[in-house]
Short mmCIF file of C-alpha atoms in Angstrom, two decimals:
data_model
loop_
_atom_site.label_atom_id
_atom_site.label_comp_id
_atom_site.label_asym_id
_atom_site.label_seq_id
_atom_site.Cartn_x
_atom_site.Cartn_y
_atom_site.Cartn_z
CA UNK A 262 -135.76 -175.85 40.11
CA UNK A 263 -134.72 -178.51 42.32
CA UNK A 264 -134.01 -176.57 45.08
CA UNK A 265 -137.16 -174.84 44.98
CA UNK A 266 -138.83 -178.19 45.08
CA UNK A 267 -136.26 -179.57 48.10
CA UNK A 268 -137.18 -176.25 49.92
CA UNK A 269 -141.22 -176.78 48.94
CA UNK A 270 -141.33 -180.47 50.25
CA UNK A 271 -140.08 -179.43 53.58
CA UNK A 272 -142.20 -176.06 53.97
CA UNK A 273 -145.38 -178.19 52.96
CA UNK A 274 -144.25 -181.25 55.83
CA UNK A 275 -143.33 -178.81 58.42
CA UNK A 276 -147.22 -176.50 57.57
CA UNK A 277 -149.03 -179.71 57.45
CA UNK A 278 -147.74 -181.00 60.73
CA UNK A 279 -148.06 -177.93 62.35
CA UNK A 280 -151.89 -178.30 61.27
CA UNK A 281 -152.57 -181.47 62.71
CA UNK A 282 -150.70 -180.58 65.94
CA UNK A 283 -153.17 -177.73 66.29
CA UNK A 284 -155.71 -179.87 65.88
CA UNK A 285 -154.81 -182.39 68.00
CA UNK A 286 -153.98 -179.49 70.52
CA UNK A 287 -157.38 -177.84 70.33
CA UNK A 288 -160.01 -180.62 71.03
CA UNK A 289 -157.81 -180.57 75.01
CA UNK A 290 -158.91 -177.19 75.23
CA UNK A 291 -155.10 -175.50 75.94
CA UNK A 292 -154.75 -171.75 76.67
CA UNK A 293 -154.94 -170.09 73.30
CA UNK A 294 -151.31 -169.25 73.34
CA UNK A 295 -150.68 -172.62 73.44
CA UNK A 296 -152.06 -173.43 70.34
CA UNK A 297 -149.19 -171.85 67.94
CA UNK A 298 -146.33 -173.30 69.65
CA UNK A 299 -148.03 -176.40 69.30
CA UNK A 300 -147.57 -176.15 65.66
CA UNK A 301 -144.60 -174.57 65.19
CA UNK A 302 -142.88 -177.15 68.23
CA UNK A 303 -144.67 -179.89 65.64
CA UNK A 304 -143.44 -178.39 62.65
CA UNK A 305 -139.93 -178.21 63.88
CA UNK A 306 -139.96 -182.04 64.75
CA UNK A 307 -141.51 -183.69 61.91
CA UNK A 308 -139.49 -181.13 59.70
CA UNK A 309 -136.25 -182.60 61.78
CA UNK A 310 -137.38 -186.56 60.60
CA UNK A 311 -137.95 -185.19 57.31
CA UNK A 312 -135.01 -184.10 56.88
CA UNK A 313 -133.10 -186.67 58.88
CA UNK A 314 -135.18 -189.49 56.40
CA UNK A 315 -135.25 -188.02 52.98
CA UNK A 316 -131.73 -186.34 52.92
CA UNK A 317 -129.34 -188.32 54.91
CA UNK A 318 -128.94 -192.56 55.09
CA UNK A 319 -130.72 -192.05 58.54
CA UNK A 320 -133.80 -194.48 59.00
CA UNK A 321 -137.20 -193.53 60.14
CA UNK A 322 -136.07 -195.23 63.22
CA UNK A 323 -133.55 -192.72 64.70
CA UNK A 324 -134.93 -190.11 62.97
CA UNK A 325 -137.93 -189.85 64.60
CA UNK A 326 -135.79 -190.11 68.15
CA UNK A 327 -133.79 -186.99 67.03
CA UNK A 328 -137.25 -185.04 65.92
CA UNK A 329 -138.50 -186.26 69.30
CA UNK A 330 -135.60 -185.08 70.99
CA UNK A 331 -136.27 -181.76 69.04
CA UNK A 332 -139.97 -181.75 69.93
CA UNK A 333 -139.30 -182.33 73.76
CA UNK A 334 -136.77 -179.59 74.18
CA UNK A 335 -138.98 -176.92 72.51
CA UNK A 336 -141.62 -177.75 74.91
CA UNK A 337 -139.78 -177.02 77.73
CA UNK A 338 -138.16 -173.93 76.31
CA UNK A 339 -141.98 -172.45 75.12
CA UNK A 340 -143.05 -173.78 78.53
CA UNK A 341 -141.02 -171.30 80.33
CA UNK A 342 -142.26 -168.36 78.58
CA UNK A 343 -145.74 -169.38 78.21
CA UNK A 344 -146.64 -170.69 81.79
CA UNK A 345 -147.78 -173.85 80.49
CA UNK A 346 -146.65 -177.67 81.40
CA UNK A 347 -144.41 -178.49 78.74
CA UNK A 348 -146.62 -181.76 78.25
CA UNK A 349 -149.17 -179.14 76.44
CA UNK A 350 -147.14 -178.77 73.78
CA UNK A 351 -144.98 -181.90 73.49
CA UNK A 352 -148.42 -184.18 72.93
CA UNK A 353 -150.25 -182.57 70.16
CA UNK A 354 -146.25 -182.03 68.52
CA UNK A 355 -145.95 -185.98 68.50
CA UNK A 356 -149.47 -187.21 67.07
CA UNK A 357 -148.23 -186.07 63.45
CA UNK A 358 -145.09 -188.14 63.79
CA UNK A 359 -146.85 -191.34 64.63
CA UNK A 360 -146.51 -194.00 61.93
CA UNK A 361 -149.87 -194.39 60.84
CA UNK A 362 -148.62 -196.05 57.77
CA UNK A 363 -146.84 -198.68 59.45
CA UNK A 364 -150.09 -199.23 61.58
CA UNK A 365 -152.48 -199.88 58.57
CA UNK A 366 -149.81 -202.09 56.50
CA UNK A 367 -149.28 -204.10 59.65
CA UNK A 368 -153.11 -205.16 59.68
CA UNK A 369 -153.50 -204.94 56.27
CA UNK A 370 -150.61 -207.65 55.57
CA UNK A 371 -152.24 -210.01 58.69
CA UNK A 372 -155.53 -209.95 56.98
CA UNK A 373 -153.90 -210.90 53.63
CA UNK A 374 -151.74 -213.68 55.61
CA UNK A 375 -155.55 -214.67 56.71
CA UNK A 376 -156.67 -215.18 54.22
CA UNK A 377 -153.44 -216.46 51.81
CA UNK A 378 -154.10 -219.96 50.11
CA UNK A 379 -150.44 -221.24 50.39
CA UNK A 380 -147.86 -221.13 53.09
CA UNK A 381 -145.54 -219.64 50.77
CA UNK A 382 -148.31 -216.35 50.63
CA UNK A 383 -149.33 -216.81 54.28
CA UNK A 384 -145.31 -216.91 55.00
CA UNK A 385 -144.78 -213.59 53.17
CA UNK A 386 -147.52 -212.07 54.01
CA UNK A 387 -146.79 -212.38 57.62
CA UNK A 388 -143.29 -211.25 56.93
CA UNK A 389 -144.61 -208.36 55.92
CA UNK A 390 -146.77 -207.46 59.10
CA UNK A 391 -144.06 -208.13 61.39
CA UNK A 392 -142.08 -206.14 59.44
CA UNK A 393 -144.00 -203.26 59.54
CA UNK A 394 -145.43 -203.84 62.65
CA UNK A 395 -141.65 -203.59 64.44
CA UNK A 396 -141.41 -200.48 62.71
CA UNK A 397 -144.58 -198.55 64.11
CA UNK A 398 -143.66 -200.15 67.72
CA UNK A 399 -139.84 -199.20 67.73
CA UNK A 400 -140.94 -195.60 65.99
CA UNK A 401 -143.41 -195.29 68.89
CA UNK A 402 -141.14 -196.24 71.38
CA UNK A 403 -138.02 -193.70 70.02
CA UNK A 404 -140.81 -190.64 69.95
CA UNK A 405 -141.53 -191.42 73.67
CA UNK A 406 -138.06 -191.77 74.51
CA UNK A 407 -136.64 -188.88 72.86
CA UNK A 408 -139.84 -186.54 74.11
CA UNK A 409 -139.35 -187.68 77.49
CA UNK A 410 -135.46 -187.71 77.49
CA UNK A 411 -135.30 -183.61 77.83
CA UNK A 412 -138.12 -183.35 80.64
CA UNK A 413 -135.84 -185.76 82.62
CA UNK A 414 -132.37 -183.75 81.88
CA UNK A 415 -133.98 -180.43 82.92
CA UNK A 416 -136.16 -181.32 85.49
CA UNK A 417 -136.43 -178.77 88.10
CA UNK A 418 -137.09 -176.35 84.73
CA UNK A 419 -139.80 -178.75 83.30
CA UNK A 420 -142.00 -179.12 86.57
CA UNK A 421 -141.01 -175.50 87.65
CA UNK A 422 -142.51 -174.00 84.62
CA UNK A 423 -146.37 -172.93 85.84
CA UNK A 424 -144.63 -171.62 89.20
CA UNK A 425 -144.25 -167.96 89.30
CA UNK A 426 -140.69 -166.68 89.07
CA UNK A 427 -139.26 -164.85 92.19
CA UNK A 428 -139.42 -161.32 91.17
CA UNK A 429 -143.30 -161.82 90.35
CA UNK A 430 -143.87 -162.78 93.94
#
């Protein structure tokens, strides 16, 4: 049974990523094609940091640079068969991997520090909104890094991609 429920946890992060990537794809208005690989290049990456966060002593940190990494070189290899910039796809992959978490305990513990009544309360409090607020920033930061890190090893593929190929001309 616990394998089924191992295997279940990631199917259900990878489906539900994929959904908000399509989401996030669609209100851009991408070619229609576009809109699958969006979820399954999401899928893939947030199903990478999973992985990377829940099974191994990796933090959300580098994990979410390696599902980056995953999400950016996807793009570019769906780019080249669909005709598409591989920035359509790498976006809308990203949006599900972004910390929102982080973000809302960040302002919720400097609202708290506020409104604390000692400096001991106001002291922890802020602790705890730097805390988390260095963790949505360096998460941030890794995702654009690792997204952007394949477009700039494969660059004559990434802005070649929308150019016919020689035997079409």
């Amino acid at each position: 049974m616990e394998i089924l429920d191992l295997i279940l946890g990631i199917v259900q992060d990878g489906l539900f990523a994929a959904l908000a990537a399509i989401g996030f794809a669609a209100i851009s208005n991408p070619p229609r094609i576009a809109l699958k690989w969006c979820g399954v290049i999401a899928a893939a990456g947030h199903i990478t940091r999973y992985c990377l966060v829940n099974y191994t002593p990796v933090g959300i940190v580098p994990a979410s640079m390696v599902g980056a990494l995953a999400v950016g070189l996807l793009a570019i290899i769906i780019a080249k068969r669909v005709k598409c910039p591989p920035e359509t796809f790498s976006f809308p992959a990203l949006l599900p991997m972004i910390p929102g978490i982080y973000a809302y305990r960040t302002v919720q513990a400097f609202v708290l520090a506020l409104t604390a009544h000692t400096e001991q309360e106001f002291q922890h409090f802020f602790y705890l909104s730097e805390s988390n607020c260095l963790t949505c920033v360096f998460v941030i930061l890794c995702m654009v890094i690792g997204q952007m890190l394949p477009i700039i090893a494969f660059k004559r593929v990434a802005y070649t991609v929308t150019r016919p190929d020689e035997k079409e001309r």
